[in-house]
mmCIF file of C-alpha atoms and ligand atoms in Angstrom:
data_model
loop_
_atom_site.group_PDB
_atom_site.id
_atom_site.type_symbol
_atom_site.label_atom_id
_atom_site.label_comp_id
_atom_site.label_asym_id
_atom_site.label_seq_id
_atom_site.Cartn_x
_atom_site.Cartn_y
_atom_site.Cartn_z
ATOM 1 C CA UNK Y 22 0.000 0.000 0.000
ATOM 2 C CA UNK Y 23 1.592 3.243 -0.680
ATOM 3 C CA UNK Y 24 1.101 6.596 1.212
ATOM 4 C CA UNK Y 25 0.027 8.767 -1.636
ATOM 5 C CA UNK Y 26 -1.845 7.895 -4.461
ATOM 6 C CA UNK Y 27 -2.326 10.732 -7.459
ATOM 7 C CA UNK Y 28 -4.352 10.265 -10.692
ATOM 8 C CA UNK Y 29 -2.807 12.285 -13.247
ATOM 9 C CA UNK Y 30 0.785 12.767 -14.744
ATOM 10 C CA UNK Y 31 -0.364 16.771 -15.864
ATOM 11 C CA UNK Y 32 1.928 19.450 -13.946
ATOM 12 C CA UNK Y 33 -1.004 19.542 -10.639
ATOM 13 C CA UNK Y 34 -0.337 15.647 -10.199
ATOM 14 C CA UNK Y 35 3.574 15.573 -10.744
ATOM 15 C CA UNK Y 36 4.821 18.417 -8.709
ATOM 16 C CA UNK Y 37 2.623 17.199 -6.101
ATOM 17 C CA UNK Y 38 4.187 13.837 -6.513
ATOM 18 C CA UNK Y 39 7.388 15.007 -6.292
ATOM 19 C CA UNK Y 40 6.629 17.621 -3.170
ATOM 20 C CA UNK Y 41 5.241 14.807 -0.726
ATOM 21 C CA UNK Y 42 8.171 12.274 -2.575
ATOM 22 C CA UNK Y 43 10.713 14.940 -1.459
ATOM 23 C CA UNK Y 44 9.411 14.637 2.185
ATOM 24 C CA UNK Y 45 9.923 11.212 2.195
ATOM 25 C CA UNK Y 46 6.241 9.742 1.491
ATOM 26 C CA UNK Y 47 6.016 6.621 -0.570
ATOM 27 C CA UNK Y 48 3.797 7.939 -3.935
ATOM 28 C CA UNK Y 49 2.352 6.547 -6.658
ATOM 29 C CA UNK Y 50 1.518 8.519 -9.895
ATOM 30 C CA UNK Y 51 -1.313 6.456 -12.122
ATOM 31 C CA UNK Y 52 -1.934 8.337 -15.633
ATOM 32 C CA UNK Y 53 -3.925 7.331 -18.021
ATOM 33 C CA UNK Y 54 -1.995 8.709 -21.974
ATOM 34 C CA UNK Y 55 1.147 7.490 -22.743
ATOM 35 C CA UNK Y 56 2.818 9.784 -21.452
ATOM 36 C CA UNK Y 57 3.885 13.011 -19.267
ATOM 37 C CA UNK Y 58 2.364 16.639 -19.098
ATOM 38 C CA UNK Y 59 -1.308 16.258 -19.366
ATOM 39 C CA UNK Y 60 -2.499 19.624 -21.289
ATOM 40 C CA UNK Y 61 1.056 20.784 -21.249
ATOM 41 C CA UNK Y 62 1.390 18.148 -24.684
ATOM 42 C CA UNK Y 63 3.586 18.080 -27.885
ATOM 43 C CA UNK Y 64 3.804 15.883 -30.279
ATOM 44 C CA UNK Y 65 5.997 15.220 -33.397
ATOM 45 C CA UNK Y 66 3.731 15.508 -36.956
ATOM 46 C CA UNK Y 67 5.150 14.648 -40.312
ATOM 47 C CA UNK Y 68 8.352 15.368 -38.876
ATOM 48 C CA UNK Y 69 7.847 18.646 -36.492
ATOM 49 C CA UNK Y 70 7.497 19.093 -33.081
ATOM 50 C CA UNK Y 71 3.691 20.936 -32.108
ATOM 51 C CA UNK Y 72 2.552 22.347 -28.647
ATOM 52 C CA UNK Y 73 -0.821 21.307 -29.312
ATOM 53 C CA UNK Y 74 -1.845 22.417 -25.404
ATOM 54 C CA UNK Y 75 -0.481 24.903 -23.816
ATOM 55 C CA UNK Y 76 1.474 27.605 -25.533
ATOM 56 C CA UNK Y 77 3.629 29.104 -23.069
ATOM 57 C CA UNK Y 78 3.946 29.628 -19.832
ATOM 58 C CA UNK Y 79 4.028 33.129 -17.558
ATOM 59 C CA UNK Y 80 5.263 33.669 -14.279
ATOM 60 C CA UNK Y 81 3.992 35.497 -11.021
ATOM 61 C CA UNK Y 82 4.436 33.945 -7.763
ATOM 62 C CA UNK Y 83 7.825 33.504 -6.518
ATOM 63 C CA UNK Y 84 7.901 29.598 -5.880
ATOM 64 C CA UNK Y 85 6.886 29.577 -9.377
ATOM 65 C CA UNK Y 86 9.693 31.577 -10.817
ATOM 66 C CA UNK Y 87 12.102 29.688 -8.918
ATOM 67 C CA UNK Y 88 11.305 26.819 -10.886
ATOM 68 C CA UNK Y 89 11.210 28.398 -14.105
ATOM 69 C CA UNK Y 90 14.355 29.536 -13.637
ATOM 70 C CA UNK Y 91 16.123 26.026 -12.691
ATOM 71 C CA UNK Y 92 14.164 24.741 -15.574
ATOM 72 C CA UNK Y 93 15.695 27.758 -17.826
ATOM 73 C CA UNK Y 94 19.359 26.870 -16.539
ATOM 74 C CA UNK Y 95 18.487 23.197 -17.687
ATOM 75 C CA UNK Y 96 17.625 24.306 -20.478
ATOM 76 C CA UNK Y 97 13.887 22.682 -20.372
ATOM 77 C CA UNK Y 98 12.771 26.394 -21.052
ATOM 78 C CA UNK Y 99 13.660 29.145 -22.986
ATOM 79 C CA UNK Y 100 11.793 32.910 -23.226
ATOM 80 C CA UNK Y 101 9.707 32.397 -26.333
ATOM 81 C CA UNK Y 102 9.220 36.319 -26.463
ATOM 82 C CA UNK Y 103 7.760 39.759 -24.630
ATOM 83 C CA UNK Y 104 3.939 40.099 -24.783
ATOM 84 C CA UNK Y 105 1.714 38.876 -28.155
ATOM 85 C CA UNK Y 106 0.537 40.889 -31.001
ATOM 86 C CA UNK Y 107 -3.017 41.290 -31.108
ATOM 87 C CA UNK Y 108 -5.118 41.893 -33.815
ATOM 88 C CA UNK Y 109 -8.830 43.453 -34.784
ATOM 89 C CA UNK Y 110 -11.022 44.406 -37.613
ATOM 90 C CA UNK Y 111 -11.352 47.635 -36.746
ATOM 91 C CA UNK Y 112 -7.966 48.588 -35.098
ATOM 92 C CA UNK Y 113 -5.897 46.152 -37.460
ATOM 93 C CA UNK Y 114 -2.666 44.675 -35.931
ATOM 94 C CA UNK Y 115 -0.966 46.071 -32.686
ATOM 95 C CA UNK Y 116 2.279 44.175 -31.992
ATOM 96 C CA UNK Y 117 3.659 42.991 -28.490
ATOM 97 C CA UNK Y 118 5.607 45.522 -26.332
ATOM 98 C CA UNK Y 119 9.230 44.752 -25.501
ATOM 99 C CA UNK Y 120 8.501 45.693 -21.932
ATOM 100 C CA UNK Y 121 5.838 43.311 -21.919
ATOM 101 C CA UNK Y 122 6.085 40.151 -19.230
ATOM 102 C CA UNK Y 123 7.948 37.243 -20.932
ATOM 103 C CA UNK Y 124 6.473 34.186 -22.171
ATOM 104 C CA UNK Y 125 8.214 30.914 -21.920
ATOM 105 C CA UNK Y 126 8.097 28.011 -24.043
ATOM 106 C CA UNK Y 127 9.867 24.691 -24.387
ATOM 107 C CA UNK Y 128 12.624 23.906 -27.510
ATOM 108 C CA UNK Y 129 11.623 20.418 -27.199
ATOM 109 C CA UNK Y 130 8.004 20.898 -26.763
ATOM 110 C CA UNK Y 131 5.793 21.406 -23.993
ATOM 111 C CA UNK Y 132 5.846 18.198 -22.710
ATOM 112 C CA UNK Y 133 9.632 18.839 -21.789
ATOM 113 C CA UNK Y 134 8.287 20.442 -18.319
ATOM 114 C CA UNK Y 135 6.098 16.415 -17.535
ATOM 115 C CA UNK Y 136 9.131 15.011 -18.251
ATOM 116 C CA UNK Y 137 11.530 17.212 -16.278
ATOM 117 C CA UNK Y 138 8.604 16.747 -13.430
ATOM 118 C CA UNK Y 139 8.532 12.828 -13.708
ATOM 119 C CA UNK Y 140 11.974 12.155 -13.618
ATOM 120 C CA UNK Y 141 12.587 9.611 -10.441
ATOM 121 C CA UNK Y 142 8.911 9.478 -9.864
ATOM 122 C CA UNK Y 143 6.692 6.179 -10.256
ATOM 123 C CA UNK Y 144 4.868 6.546 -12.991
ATOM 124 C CA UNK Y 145 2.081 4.140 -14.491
ATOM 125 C CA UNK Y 146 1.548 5.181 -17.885
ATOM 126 C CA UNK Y 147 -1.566 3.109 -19.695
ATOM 127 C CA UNK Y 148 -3.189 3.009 -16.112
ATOM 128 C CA UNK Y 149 -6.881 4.367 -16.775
ATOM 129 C CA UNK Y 150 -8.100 5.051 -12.879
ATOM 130 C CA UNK Y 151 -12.101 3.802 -13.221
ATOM 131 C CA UNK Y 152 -13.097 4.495 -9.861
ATOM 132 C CA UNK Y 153 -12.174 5.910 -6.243
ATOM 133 C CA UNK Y 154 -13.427 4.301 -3.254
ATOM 134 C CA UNK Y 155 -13.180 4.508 0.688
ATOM 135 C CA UNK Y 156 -12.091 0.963 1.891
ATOM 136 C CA UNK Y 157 -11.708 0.953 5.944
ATOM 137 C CA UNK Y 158 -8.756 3.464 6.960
ATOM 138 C CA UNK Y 159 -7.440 3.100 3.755
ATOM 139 C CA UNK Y 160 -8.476 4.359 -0.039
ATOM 140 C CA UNK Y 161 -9.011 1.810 -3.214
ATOM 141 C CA UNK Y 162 -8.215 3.239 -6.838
ATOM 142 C CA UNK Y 163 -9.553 0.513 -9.683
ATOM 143 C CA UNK Y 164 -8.063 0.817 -12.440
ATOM 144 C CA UNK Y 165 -9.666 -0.274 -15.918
ATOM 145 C CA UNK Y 166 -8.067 -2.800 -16.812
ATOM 146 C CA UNK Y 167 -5.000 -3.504 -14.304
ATOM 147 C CA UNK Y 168 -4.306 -4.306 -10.456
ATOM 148 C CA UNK Y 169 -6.535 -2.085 -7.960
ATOM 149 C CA UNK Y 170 -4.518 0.189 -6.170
ATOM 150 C CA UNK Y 171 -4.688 1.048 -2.163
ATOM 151 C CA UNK Y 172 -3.279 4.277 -0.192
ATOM 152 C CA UNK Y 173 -3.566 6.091 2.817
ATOM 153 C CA UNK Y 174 -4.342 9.321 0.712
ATOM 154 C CA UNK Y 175 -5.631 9.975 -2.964
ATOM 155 C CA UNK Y 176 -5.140 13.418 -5.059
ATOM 156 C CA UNK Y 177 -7.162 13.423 -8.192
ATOM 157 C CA UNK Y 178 -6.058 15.776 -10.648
ATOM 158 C CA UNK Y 179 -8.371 15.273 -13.391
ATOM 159 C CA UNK Y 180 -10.304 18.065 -14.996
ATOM 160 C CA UNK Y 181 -12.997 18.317 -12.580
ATOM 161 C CA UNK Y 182 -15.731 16.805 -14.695
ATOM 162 C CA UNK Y 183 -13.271 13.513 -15.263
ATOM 163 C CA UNK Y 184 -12.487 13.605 -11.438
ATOM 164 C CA UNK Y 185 -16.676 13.773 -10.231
ATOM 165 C CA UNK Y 186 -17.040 10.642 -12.365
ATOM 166 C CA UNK Y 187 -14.638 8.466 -10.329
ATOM 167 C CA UNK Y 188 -15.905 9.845 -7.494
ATOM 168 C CA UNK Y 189 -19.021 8.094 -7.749
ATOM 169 C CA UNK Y 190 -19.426 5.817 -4.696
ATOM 170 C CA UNK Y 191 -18.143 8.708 -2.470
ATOM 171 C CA UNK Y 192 -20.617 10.226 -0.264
ATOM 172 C CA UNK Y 193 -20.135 13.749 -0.985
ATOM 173 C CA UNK Y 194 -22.024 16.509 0.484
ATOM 174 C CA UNK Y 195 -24.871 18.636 -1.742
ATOM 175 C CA UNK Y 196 -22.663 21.820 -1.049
ATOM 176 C CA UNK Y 197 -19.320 20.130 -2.101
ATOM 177 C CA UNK Y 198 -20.792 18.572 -4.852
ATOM 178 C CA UNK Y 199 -21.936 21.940 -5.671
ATOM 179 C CA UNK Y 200 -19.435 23.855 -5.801
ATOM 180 C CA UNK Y 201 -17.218 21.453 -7.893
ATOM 181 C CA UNK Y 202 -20.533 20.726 -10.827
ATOM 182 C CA UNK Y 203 -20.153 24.974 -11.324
ATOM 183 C CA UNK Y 204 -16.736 24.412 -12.538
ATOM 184 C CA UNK Y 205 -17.296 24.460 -16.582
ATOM 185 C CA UNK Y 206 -14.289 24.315 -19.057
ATOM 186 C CA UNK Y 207 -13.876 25.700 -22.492
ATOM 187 C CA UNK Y 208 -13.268 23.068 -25.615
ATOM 188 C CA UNK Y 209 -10.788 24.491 -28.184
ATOM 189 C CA UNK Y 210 -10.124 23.068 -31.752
ATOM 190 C CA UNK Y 211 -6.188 23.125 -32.152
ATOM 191 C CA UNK Y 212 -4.857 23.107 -35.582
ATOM 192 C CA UNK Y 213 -1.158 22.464 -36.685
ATOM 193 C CA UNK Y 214 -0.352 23.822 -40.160
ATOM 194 C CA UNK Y 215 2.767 23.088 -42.078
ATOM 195 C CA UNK Y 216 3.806 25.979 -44.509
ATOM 196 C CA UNK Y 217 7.125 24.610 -45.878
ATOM 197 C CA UNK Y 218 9.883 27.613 -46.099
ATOM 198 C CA UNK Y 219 7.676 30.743 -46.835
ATOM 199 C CA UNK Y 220 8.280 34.116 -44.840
ATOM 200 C CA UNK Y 221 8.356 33.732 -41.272
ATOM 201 C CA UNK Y 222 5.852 36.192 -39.472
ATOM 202 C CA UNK Y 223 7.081 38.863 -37.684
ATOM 203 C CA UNK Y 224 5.080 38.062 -34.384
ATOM 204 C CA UNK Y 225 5.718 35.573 -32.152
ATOM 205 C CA UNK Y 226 2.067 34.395 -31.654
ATOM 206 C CA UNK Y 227 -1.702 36.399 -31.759
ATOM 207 C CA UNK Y 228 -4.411 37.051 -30.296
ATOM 208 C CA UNK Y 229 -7.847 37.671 -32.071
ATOM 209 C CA UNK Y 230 -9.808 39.199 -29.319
ATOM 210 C CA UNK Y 231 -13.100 39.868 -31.577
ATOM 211 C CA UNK Y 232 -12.768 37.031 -33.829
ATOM 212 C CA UNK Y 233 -16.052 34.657 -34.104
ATOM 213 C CA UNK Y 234 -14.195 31.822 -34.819
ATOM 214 C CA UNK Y 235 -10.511 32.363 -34.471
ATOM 215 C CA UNK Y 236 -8.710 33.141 -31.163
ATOM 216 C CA UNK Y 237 -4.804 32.261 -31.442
ATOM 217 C CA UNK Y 238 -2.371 31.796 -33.555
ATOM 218 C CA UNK Y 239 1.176 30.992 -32.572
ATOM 219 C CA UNK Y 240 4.265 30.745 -34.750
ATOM 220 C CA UNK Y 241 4.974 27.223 -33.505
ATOM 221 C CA UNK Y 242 8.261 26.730 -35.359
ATOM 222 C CA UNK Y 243 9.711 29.937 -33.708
ATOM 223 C CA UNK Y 244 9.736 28.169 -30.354
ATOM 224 C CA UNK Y 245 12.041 25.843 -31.470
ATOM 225 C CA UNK Y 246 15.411 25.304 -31.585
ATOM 226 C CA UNK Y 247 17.481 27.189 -33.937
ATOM 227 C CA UNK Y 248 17.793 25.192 -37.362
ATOM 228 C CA UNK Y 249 15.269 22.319 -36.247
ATOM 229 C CA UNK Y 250 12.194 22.977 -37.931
ATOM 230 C CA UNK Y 251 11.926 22.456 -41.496
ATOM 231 C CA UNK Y 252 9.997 25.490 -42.711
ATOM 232 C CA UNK Y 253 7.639 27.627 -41.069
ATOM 233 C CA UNK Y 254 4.784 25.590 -38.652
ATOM 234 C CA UNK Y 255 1.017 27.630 -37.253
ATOM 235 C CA UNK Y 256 -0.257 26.752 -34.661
ATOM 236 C CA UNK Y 257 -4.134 27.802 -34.439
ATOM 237 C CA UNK Y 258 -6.807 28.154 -31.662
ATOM 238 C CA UNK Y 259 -10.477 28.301 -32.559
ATOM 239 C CA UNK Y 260 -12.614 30.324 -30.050
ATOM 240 C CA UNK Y 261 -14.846 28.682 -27.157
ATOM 241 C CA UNK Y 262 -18.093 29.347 -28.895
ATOM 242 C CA UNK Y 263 -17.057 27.747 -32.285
ATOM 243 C CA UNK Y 264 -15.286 25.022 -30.566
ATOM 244 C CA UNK Y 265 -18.381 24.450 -28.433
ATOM 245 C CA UNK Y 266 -20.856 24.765 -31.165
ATOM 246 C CA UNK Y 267 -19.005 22.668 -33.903
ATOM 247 C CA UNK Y 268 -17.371 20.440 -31.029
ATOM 248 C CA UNK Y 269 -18.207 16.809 -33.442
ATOM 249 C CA UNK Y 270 -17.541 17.984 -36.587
ATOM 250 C CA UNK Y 271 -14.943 16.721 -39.061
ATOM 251 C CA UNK Y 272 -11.283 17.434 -38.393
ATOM 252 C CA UNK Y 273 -10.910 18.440 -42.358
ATOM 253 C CA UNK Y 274 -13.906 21.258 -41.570
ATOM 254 C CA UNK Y 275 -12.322 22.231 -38.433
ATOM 255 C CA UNK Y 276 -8.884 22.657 -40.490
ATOM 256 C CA UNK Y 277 -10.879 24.591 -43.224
ATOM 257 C CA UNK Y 278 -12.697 26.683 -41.667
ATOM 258 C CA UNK Y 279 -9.902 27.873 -39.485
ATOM 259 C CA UNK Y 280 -7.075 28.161 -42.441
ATOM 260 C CA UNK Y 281 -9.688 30.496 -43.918
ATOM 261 C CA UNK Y 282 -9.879 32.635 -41.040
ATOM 262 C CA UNK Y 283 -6.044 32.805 -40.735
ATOM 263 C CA UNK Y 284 -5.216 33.602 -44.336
ATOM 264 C CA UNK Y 285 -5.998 37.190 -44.444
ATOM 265 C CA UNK Y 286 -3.727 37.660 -40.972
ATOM 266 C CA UNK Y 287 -0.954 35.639 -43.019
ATOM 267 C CA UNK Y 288 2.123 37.368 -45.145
ATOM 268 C CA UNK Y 289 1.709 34.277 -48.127
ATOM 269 C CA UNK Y 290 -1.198 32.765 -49.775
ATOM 270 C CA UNK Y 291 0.672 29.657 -50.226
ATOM 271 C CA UNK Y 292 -1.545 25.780 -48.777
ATOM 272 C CA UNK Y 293 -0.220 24.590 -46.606
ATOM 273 C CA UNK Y 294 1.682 20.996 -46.649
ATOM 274 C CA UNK Y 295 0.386 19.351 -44.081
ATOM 275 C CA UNK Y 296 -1.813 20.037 -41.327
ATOM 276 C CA UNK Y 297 -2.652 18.301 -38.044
ATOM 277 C CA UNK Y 298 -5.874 18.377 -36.016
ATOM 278 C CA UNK Y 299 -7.187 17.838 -31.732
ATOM 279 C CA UNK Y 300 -9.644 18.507 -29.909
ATOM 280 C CA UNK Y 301 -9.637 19.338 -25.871
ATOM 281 C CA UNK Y 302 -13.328 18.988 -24.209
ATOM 282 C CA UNK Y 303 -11.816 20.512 -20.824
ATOM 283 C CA UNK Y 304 -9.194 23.023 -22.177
ATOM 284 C CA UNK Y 305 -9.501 25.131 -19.637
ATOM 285 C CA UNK Y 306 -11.587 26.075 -16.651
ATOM 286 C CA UNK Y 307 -14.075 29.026 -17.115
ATOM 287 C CA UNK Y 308 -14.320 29.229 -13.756
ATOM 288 C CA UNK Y 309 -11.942 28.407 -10.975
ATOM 289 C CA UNK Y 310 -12.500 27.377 -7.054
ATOM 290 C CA UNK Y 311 -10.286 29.691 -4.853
ATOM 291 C CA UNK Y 312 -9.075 26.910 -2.941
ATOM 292 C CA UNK Y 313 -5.611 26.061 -4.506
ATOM 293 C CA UNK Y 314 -6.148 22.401 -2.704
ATOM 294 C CA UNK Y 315 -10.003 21.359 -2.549
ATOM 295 C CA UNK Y 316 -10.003 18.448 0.097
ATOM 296 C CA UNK Y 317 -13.421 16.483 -0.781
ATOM 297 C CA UNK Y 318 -13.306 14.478 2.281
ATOM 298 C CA UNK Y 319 -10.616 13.561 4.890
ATOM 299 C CA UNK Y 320 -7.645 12.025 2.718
ATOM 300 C CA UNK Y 321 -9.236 12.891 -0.261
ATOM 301 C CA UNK Y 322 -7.613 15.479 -2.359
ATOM 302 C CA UNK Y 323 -8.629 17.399 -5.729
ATOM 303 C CA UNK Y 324 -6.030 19.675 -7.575
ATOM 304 C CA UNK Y 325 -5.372 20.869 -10.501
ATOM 305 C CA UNK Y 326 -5.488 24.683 -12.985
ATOM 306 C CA UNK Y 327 -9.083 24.196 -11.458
ATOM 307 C CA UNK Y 328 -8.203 25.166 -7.937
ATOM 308 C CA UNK Y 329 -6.656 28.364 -7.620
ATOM 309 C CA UNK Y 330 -5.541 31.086 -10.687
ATOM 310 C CA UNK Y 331 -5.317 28.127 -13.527
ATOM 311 C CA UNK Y 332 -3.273 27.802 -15.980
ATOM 312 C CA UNK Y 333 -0.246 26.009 -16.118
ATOM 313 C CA UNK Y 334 0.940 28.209 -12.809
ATOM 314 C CA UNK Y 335 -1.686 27.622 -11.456
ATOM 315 C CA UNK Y 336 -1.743 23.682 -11.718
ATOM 316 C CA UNK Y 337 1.820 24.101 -10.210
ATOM 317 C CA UNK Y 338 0.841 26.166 -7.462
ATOM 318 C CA UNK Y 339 -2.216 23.960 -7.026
ATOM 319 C CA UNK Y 340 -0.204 20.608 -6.843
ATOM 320 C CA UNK Y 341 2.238 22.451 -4.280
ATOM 321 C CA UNK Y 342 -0.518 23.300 -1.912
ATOM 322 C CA UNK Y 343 -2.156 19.587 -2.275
ATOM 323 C CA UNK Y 344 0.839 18.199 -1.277
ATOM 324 C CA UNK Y 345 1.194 20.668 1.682
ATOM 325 C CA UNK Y 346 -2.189 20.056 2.662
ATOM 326 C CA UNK Y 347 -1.596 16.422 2.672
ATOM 327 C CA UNK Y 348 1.937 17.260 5.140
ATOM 328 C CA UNK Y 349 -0.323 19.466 7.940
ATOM 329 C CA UNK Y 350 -0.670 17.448 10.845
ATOM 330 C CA UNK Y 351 -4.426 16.656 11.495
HETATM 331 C C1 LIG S 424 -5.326 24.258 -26.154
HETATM 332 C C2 LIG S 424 -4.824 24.712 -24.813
HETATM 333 C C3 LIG S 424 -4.068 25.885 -24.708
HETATM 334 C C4 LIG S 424 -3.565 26.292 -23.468
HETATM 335 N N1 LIG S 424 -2.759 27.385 -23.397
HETATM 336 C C5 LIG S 424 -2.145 27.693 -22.235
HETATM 337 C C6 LIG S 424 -1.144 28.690 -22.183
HETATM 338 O O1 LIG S 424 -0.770 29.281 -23.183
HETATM 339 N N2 LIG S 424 -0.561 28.951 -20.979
HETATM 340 C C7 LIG S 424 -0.904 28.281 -19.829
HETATM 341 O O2 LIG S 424 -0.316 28.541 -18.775
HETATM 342 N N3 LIG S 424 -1.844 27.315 -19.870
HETATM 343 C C8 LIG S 424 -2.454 26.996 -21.036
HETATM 344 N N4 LIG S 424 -3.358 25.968 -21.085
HETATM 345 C C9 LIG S 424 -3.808 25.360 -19.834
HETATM 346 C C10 LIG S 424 -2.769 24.408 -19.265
HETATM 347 O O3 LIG S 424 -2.379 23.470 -20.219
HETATM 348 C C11 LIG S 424 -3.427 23.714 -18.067
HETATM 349 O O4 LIG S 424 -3.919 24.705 -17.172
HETATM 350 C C12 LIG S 424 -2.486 22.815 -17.269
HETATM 351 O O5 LIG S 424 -1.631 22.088 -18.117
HETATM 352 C C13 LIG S 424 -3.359 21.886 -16.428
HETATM 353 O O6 LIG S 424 -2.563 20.993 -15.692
HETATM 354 P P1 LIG S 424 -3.277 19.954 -14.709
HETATM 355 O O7 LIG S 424 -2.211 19.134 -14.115
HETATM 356 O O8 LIG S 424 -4.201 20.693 -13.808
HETATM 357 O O9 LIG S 424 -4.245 19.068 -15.619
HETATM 358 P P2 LIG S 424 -3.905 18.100 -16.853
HETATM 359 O O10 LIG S 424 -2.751 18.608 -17.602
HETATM 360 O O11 LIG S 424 -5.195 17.920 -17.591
HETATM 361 O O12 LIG S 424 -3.487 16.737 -16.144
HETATM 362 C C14 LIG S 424 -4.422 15.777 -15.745
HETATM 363 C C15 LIG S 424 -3.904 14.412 -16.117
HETATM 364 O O13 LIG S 424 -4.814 13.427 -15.623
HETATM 365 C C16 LIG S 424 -4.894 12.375 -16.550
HETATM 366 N N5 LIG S 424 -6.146 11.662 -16.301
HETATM 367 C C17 LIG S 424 -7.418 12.119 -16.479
HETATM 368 N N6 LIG S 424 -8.310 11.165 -16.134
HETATM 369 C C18 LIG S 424 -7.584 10.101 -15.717
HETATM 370 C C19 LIG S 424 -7.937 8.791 -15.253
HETATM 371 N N7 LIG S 424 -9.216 8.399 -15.139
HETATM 372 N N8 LIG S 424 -6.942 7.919 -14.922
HETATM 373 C C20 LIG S 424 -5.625 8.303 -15.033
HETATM 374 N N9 LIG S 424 -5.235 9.512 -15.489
HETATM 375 C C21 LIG S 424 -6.209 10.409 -15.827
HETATM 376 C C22 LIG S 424 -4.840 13.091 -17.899
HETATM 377 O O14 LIG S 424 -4.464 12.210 -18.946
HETATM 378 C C23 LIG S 424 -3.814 14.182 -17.626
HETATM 379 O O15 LIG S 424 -2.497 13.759 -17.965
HETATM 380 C C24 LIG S 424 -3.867 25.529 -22.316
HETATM 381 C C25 LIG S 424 -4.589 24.339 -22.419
HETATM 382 C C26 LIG S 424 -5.054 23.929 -23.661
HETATM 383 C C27 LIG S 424 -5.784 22.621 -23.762
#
């Protein structure tokens, strides 16, 4: 039996692994992908490395930029650049100030920062978690198709949706229960798009504040390592309300649709070569608990960019104070 159980290998789940690890509790990470990062993902598409999750990452609280910064000096992160352009019909393009907060992203792809996190944790990988339940002093985690697991303490770190569904045979009060069904999350379409060597852009990413359909796009290739990526790769975010509303439809529509609302923004008129489509149900929280650690019941732990200011900081943060919570005597 260990001490700690956590569902979910995202950045909530490992840093909280690694906090109560570091204090000498015996933890168990179960994760259901094949790998490490959660909605901090990359993947490699004919050929190129994509963040397909989150973009980049900015920094506020202190613990945070600690972190950032060993992960900078291991060279896990780099600054990706100062502020965003934006752009609107009726104000046309505005591009990012150089006193502007920096963004950081990962030469090796987002998932760089799961890995970093995992490294000399235990890990299950292909372990789906089906259910959560309260067995004498203890805690029993099924999993779908493997062992059933058993620990003094659980942290789910699910989106909070996934997490209420394994939750099931827990008796949970109305209030809790509450409070936790009022947490919504925004889909988002994500779009890759191979351009092959055309003009790069001159922004680093943008954002389309008054765009219907169209909310981001990112100059994925520019996050990269110098003299890696073979041309020029988009990266494109379609807004809640068209992800939402056109949540089923075919990936080919998806990449249609939101190719033509990125070709007037773009300096070539050239198709692209390839293109690469995903879609998140729980991208991110609309709505977030102030509670950076939301204990359901006694040795029962939810955390996540759910809890606290979201975001990727804010899964850190949140994992942080789970772990901490877990630590306080009584
Ligand atoms: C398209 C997109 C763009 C974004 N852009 C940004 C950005 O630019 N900057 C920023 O800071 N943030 C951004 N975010 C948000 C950021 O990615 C998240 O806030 C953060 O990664 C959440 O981390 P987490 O650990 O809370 O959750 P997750 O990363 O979702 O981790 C939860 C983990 O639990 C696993 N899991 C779920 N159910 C089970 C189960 N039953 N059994 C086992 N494992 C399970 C999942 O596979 C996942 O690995 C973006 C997210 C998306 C999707």
């Amino acid at each position: 039996m260990a001490d700690v159980l956590v569902i979910g290998a995202g950045v909530a789940g490992l840093v909280a692994a690694r906090s109560l690890r570091a204090s000498g509790a015996d933890v168990v990470v179960l994760e259901k992908s094949r790998g490490f990062g959660g909605r901090a993902a990359s993947r490699t598409v004919h050929g190129q490395r994509i963040d397909h999750g989150a973009q980049f990452i900015t920094v506020r609280d202190e613990r945070f930029a600690a972190q950032v910064e060993a992960w900078s000096a291991a060279g896990v992160v780099t600054e990706w650049s100062r502020g965003v352009a934006r752009w609107t019909a009726v104000e046309g393009w505005r591009m990012a100030s150089a006193e502007s907060n920096p963004r950081y992203a990962c030469p090796e792809g987002m998932n760089a920062i799961g890995k970093a996190l995992a490294e000399g944790l235990d890990v299950r990988l292909h372990t789906t978690v089906a259910a959560v339940r309260p067995d004498a002093d203890s805690w029993s985690v099924a999993t779908r198709d493997g062992p059933t697991f058993r620990a003094t303490s659980v942290i789910v770190t699910a989106p909070v949706p996934q997490a209420l569904a394994l939750l099931t045979d827990i008796d949970i009060t109305n209030d809790v229960r509450g409070r936790l069904e009022a947490v919504t999350y925004a889909p988002c379409h994500t779009v890759a798009l191979g351009f092959g060597a055309v003009e790069a852009p001159r922004w680093p990413g943008v954002q389309l504040p008054e765009h219907p359909d169209l909310a981001w796009i990112a100059h994925d290739s520019s996050r990269r390592a110098p003299g890696t990526a073979d041309g020029v790769t988009l990266l494109l975010h379609a807004t809640p309300s068209y992800s939402r509303l056109r949540f089923d439809d075919l990936p080919e529509v998806i990449v249609a649709d939101l190719l033509a609302a990125a070709r007037p923004l773009l300096p070539w008129d050239t198709d692209p070569t390839w293109s690469f489509h995903h879609r998140w149900r729980y991208a991110q929280p609309e709505y977030t608990l102030a509670e950076q650690a939301f204990e359901v019941t006694t040795g029962l732990t939810l955390a996540g960019d759910a809890f606290g200011e979201g975001r990727v900081e804010g899964a850190y943060l949140s994992g942080l104070a789970a772990a901490t919570a877990l630590r306080a005597p009584g």
